[in-house]
PDB file of C-alpha atoms in Angstrom:
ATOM      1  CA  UNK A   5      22.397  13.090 -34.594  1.00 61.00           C
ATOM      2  CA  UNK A   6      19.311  12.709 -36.927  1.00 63.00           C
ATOM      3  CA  UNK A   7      18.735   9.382 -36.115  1.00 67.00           C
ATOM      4  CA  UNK A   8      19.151   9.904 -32.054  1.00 70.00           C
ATOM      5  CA  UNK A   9      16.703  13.015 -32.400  1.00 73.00           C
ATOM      6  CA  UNK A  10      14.031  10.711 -34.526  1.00 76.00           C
ATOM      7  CA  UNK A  11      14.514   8.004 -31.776  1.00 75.00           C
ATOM      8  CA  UNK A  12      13.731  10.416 -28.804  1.00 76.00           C
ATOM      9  CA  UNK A  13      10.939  11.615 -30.803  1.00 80.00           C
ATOM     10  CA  UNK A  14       9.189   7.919 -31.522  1.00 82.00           C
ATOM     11  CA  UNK A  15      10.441   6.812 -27.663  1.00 86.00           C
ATOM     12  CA  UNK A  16       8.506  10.323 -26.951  1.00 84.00           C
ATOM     13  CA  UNK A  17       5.167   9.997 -28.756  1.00 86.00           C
ATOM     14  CA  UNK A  18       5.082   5.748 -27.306  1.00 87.00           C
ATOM     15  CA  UNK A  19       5.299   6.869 -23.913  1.00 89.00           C
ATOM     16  CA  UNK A  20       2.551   9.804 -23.917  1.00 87.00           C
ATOM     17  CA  UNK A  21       0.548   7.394 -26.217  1.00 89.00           C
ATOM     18  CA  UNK A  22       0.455   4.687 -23.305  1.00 87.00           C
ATOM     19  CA  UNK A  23       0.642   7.354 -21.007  1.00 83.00           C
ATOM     20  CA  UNK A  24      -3.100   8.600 -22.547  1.00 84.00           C
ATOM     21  CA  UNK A  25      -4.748   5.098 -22.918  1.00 86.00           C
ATOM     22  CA  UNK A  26      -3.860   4.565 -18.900  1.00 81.00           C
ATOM     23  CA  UNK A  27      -4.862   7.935 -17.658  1.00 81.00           C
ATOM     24  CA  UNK A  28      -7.803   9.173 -20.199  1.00 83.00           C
ATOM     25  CA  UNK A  29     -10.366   6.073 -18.457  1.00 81.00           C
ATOM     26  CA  UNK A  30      -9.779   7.603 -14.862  1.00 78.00           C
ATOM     27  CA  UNK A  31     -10.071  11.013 -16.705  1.00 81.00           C
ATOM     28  CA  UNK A  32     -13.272  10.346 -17.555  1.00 80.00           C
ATOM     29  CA  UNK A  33     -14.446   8.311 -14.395  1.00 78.00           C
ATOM     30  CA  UNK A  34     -13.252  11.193 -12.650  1.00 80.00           C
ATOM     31  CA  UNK A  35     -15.188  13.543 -14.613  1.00 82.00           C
ATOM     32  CA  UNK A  36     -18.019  11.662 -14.597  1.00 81.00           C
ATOM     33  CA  UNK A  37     -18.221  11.616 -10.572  1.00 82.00           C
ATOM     34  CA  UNK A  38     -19.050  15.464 -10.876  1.00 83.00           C
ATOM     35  CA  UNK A  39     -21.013  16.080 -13.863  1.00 85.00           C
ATOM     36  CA  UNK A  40     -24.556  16.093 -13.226  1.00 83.00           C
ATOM     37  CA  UNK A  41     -25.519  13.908 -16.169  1.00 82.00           C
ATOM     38  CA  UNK A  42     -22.829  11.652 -17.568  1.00 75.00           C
ATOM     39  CA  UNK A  43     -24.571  10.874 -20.908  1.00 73.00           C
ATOM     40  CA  UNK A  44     -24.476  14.579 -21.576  1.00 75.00           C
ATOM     41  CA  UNK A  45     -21.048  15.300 -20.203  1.00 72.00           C
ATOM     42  CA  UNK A  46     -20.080  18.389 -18.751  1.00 78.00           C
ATOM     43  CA  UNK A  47     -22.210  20.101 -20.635  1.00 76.00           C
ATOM     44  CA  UNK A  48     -24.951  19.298 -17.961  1.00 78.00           C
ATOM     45  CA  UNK A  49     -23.012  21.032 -15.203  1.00 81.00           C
ATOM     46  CA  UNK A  50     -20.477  20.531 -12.798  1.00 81.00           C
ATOM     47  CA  UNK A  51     -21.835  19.349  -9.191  1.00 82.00           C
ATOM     48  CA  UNK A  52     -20.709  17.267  -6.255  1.00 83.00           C
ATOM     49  CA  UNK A  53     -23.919  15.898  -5.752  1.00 83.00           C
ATOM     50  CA  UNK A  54     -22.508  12.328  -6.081  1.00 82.00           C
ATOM     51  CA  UNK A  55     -19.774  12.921  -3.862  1.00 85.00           C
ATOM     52  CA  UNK A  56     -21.735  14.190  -1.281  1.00 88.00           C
ATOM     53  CA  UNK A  57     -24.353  10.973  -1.550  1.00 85.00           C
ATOM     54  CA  UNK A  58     -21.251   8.913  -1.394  1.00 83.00           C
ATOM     55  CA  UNK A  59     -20.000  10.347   1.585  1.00 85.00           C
ATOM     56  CA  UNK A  60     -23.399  10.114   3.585  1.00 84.00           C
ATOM     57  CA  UNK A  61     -24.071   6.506   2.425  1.00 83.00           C
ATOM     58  CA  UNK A  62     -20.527   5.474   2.403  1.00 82.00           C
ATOM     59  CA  UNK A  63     -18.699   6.909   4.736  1.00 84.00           C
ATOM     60  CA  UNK A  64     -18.437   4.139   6.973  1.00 87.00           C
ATOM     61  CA  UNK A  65     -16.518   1.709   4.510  1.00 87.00           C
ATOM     62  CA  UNK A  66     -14.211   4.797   4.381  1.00 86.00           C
ATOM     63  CA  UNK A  67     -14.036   4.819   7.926  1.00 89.00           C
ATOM     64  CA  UNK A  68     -13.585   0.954   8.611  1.00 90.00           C
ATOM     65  CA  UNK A  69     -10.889   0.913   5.546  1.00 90.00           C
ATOM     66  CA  UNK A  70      -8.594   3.507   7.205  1.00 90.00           C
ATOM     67  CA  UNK A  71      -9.300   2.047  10.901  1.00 92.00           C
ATOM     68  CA  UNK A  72      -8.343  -1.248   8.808  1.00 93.00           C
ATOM     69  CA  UNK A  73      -5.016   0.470   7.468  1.00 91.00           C
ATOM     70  CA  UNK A  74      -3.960   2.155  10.228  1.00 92.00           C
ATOM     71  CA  UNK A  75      -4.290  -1.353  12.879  1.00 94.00           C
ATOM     72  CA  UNK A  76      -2.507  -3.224  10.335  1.00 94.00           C
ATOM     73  CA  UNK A  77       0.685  -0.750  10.041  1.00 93.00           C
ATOM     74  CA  UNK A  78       0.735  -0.634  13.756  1.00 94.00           C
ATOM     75  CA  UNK A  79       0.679  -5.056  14.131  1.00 95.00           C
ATOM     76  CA  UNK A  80       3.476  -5.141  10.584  1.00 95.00           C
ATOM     77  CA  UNK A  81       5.303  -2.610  12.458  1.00 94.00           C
ATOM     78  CA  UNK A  82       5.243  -4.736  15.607  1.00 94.00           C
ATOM     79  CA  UNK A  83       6.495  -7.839  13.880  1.00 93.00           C
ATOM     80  CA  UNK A  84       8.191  -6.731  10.743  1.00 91.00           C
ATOM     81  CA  UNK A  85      10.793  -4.931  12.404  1.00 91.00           C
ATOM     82  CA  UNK A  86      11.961  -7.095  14.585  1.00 91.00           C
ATOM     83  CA  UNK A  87      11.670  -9.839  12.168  1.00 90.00           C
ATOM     84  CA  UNK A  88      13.605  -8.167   9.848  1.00 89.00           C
ATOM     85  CA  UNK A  89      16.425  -7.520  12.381  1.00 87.00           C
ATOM     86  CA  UNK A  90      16.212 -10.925  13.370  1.00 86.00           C
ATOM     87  CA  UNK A  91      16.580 -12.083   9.560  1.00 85.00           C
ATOM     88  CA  UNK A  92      18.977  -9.576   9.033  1.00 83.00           C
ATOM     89  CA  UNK A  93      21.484 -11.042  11.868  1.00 80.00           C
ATOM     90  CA  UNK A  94      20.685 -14.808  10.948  1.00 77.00           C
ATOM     91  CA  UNK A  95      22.928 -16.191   8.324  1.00 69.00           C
ATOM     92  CA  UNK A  96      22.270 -19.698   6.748  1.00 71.00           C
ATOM     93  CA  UNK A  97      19.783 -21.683   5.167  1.00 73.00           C
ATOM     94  CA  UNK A  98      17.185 -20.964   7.956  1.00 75.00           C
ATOM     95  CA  UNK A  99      17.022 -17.283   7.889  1.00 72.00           C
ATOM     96  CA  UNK A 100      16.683 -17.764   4.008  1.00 78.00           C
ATOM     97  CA  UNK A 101      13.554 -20.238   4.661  1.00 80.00           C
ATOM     98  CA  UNK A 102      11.943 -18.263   6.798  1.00 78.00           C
ATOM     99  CA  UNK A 103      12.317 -15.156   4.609  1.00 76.00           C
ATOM    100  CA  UNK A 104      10.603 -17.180   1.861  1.00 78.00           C
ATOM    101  CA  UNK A 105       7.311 -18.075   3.750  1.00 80.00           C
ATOM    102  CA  UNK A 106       6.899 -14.462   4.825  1.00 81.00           C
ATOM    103  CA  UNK A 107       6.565 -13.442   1.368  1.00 80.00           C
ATOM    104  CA  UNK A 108       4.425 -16.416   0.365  1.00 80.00           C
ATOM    105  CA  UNK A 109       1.367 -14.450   0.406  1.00 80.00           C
ATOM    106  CA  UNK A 110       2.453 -12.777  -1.771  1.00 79.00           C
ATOM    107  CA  UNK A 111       2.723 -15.419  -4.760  1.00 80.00           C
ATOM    108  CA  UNK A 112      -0.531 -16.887  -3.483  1.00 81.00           C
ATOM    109  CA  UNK A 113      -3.927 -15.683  -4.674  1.00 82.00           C
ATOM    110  CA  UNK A 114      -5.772 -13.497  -2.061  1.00 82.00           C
ATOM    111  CA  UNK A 115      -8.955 -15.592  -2.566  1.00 83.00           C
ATOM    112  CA  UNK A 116      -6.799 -18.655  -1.673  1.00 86.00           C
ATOM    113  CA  UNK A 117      -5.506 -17.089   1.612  1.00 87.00           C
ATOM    114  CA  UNK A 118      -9.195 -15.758   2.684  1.00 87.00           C
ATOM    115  CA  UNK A 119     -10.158 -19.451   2.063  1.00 88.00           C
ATOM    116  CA  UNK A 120      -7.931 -20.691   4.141  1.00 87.00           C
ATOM    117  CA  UNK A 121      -8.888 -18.293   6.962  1.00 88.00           C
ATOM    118  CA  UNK A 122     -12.428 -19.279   6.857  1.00 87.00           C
ATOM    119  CA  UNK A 123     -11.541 -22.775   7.080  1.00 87.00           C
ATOM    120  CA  UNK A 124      -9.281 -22.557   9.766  1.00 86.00           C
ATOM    121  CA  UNK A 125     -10.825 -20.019  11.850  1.00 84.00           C
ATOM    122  CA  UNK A 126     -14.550 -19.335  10.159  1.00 78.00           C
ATOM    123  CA  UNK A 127     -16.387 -21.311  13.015  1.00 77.00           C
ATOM    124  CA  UNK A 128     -15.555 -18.760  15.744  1.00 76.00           C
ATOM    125  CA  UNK A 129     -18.139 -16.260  15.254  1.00 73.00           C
ATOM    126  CA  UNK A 130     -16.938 -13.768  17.325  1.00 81.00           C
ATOM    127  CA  UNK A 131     -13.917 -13.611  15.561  1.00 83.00           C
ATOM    128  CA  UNK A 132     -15.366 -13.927  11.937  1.00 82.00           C
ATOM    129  CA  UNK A 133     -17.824 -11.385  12.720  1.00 82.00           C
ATOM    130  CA  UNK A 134     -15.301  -8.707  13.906  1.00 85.00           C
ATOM    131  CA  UNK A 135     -12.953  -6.201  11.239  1.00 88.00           C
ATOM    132  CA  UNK A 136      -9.958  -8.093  13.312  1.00 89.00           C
ATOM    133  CA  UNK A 137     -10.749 -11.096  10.591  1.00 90.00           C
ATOM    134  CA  UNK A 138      -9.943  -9.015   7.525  1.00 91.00           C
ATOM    135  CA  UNK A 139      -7.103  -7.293   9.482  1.00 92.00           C
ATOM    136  CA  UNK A 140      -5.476 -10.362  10.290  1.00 91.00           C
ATOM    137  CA  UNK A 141      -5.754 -11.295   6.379  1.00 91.00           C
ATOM    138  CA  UNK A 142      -3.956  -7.526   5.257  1.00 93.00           C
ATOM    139  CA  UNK A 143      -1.304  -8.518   7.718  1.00 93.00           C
ATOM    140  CA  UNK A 144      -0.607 -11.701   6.262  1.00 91.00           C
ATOM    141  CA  UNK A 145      -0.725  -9.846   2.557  1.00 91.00           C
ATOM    142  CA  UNK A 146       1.384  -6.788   3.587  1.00 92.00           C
ATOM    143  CA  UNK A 147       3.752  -8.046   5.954  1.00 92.00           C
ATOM    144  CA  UNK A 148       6.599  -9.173   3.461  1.00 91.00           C
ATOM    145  CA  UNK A 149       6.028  -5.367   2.100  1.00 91.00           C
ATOM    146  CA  UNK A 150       7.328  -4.018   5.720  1.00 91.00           C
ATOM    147  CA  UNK A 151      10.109  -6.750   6.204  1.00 90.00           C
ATOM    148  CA  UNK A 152      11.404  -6.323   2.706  1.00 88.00           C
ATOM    149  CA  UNK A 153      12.547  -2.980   2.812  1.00 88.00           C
ATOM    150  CA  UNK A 154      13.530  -3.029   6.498  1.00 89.00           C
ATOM    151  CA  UNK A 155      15.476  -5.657   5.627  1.00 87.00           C
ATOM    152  CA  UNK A 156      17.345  -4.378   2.878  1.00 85.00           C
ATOM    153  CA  UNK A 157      18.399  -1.535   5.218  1.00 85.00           C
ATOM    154  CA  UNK A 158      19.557  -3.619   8.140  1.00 83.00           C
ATOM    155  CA  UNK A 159      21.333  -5.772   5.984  1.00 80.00           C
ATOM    156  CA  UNK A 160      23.884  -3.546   4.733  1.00 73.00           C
ATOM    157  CA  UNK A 161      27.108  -3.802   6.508  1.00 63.00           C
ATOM    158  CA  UNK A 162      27.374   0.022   7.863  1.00 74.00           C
ATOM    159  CA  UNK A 163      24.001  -0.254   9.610  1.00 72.00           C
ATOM    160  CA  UNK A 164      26.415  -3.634  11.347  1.00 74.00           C
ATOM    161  CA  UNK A 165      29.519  -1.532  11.955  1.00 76.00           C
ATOM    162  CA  UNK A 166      27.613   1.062  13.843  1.00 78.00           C
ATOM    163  CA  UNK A 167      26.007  -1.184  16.360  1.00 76.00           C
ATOM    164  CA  UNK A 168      29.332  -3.458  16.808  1.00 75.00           C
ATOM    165  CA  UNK A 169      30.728   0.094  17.807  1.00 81.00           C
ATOM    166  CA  UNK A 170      27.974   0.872  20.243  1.00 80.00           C
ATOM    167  CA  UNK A 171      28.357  -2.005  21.415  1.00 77.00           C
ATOM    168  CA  UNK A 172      32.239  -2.128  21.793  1.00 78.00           C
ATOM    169  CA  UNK A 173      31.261   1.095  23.858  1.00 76.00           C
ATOM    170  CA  UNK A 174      29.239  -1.089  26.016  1.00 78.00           C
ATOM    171  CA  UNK A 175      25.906   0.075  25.038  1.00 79.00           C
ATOM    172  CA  UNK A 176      23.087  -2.448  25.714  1.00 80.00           C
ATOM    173  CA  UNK A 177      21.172  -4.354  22.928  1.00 77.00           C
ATOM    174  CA  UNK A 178      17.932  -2.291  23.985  1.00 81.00           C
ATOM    175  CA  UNK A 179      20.269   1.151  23.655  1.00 81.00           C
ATOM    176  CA  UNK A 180      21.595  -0.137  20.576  1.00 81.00           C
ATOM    177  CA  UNK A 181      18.064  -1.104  19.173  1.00 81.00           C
ATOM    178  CA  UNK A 182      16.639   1.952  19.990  1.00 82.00           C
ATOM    179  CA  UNK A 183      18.938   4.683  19.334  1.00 82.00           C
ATOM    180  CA  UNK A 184      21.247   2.694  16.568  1.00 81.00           C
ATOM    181  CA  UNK A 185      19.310   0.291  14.231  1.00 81.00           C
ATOM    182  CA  UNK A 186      15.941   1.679  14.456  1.00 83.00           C
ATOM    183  CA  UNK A 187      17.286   4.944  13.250  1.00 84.00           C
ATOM    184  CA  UNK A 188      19.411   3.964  10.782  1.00 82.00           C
ATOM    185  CA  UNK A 189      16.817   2.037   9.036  1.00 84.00           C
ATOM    186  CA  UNK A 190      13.842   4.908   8.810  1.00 84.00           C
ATOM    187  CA  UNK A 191      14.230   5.020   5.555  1.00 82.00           C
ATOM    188  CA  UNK A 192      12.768   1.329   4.781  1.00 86.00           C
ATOM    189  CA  UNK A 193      10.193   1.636   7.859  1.00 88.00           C
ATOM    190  CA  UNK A 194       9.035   4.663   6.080  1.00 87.00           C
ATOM    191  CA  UNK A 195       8.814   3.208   2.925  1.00 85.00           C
ATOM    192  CA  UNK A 196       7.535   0.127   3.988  1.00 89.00           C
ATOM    193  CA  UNK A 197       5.054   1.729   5.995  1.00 89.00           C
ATOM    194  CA  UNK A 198       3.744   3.537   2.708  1.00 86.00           C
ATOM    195  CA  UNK A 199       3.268   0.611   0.930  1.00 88.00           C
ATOM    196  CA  UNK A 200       1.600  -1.149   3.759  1.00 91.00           C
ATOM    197  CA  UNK A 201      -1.070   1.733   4.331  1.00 89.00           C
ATOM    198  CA  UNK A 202      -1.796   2.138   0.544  1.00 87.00           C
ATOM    199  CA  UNK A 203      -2.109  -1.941  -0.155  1.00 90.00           C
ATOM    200  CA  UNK A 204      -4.174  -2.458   2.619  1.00 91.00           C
ATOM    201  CA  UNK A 205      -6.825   0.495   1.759  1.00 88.00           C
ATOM    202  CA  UNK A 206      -7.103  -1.096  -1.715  1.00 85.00           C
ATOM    203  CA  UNK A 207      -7.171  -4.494  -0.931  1.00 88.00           C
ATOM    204  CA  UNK A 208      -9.678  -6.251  -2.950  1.00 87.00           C
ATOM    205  CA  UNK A 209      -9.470 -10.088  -3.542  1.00 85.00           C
ATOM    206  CA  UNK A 210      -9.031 -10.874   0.127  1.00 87.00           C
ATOM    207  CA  UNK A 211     -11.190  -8.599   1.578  1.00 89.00           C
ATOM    208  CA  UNK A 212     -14.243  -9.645  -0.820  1.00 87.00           C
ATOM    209  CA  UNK A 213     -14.189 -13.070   0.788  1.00 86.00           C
ATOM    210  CA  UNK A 214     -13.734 -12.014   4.418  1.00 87.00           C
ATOM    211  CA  UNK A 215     -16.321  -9.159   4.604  1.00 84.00           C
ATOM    212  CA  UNK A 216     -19.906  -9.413   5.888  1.00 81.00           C
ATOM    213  CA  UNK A 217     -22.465  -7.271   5.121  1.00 79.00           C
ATOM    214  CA  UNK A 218     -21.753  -5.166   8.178  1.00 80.00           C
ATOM    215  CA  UNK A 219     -18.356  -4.792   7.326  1.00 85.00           C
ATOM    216  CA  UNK A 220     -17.715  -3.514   3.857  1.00 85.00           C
ATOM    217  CA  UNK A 221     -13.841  -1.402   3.625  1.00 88.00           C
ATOM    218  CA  UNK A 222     -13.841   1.096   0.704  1.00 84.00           C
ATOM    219  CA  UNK A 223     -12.743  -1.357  -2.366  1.00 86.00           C
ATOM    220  CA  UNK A 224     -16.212  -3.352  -1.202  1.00 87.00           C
ATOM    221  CA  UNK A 225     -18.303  -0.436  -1.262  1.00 83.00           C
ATOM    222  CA  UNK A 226     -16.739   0.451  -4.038  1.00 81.00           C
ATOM    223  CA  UNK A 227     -18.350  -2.412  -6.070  1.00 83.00           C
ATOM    224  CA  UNK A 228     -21.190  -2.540  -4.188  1.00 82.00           C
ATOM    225  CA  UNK A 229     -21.710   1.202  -5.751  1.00 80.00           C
ATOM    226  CA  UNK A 230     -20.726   0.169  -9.362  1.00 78.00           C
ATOM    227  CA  UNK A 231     -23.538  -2.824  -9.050  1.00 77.00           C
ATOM    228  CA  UNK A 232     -26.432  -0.448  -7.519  1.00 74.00           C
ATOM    229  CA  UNK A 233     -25.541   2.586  -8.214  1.00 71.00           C
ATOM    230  CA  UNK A 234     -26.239   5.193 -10.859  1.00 75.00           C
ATOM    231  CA  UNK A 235     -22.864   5.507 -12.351  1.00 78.00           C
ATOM    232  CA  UNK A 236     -22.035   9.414 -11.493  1.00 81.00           C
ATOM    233  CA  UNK A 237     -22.610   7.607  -7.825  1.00 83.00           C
ATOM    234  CA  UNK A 238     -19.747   5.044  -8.300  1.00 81.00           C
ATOM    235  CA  UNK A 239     -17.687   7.633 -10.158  1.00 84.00           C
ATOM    236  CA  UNK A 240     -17.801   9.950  -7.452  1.00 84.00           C
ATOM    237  CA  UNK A 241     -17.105   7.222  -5.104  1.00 83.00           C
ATOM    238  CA  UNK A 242     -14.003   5.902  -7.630  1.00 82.00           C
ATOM    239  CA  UNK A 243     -12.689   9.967  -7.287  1.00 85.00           C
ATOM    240  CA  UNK A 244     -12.695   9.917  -3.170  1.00 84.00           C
ATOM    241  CA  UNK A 245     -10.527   6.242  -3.487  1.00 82.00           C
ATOM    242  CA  UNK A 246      -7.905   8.200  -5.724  1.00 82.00           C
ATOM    243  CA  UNK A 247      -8.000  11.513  -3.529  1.00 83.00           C
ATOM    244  CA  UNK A 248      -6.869   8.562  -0.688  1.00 81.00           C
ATOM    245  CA  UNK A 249      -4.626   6.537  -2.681  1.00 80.00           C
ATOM    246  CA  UNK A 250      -2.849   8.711  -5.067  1.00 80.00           C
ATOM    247  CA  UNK A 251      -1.086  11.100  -2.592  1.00 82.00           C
ATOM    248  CA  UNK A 252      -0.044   7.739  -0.892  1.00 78.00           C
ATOM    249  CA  UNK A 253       1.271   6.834  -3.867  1.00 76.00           C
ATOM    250  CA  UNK A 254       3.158  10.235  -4.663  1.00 80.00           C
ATOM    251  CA  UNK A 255       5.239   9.780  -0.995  1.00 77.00           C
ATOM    252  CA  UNK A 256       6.142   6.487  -2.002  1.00 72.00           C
ATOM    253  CA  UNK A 257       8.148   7.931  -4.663  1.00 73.00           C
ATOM    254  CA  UNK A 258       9.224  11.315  -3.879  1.00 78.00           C
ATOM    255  CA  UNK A 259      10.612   9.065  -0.691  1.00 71.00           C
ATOM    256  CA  UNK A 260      12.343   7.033  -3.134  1.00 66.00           C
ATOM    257  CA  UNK A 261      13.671   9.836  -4.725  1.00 69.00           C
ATOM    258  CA  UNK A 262      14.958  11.867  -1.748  1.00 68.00           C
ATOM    259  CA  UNK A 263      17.064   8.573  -0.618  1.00 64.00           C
ATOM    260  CA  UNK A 264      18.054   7.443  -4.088  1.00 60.00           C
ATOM    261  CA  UNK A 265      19.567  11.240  -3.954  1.00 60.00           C
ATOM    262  CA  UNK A 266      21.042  10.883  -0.332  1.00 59.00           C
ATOM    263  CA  UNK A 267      22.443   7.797  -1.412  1.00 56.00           C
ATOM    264  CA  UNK A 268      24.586   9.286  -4.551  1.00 58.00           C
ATOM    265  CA  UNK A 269      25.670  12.404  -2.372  1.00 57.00           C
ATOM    266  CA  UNK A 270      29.101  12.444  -1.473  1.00 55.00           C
ATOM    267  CA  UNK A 271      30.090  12.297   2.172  1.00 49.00           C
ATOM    268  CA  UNK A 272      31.348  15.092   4.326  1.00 50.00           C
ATOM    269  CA  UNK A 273      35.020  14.911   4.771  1.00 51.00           C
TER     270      UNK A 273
END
């Protein structure tokens, strides 16, 4: 009993020891965004000055990064769901190929994928001077995050026995699309969707090499505030980026949660 107690203990003090050398630098960052002075500390006041000066000379990489976000959740929607359903019906060495080049992008370098954009499609200027270009790079990075967990879902065999028995019923594939599989499999889309809207908003890597100068998203601006800025200016700006990421990142996993607990309930007899 001694030694269990002791081990709990030293588990204990690791964790909250990590825990503190993770979370004490965005602590202070944070801190430093409102503090009028950051080489005096707090002790100069409390102010959201910086904030404010972020938001007036910023606010349009905010803008541009959630317009980003929110076009490319709509286009992985679009293809990842069917694709997923597709993959999810195709048995064989095919399916299993094409599931592997989806989530390329993923084992590639961003910098290497924006490269390869601007090679293939840098001399239409329309196109590389328009936000589409860096959307069409988040939806090559995020799409595997949307198929994946649809896929999971659609693959299980209940999600199969429930359409066979709409359609033994004589429901239509559309009907059975519809008001079967696309039902059954909220759960990933959610998720998926989630992961999708908080990767592409901090996108960094790829987005550095598509931008322009008239088209910064909020990672950009980001470091473009850390380079020119006064620090309590990028600090401030850093604190707006969590108050957009981190309650992204909280439904991620109190989604995860509420289905790893609906899966370990007992059915209804």
């Amino acid at each position: 009993m001694a030694r269990r107690r002791l081990g709990f203990w030293a588990q204990l003090v690791f964790t909250l020891a990590v825990a503190a050398f993770l979370l004490v630098p965005v602590g202070l960052s944070i801190v430093a965004g409102v503090t009028r002075t950051y080489l005096i500390g707090i002790e100069s006041g409390l102010t959201l000055k910086w904030v404010w000066q972020v938001l007036d000379m910023y606010s349009d990489t905010i803008w541009l990064s959630l317009g980003i976000a929110g076009a490319c959740l709509v286009v992985t929607l679009a293809i990842g769901v069917p694709l997923a359903y597709v993959l999810a019906r195709t048995r064989g060495w095919m399916g299993r190929i094409v599931e592997e080049l989806i989530v390329l992008p993923i084992a590639i370098p961003g910098l290497a994928i924006a490269l390869a954009l601007i090679v293939t499609y840098g001399g239409v200027g329309s196109f590389r001077q328009n936000w589409s270009f860096i959307l069409t790079g988040h939806v090559l990075f995020t799409l595997p995050f949307m198929v994946r967990p649809v896929l999971a879902v659609m693959a299980s065999g209940q999600l199969r026995e429930l359409e066979d028995s709409a359609a033994s019923l004589g429901a239509s594939f559309r009907q059975r699309f519809l008001n079967v599989v696309l039902p059954n499999a909220r759960s990933g889309i959610l998720a998926g969707s989630l992961m999708v809207i908080t990767l592409s908003i901090g996108e960094f890597n790829l987005t550095w090499m598509l931008h322009t100068p008239a088209m910064k998203t909020l990672p950009i601006g980001l470091a473009d505030s850390y380079a020119s800025m006064r620090l309590e200016v990028a600090s401030a700006y850093t604190l707006i980026f969590f108050m957009l990421i981190v309650p992204l990142l909280a439904a991620i996993q109190i989604w995860a949660d509420l289905t790893r607990v609906a899966r370990t309930r007992p059915a209804p007899r």
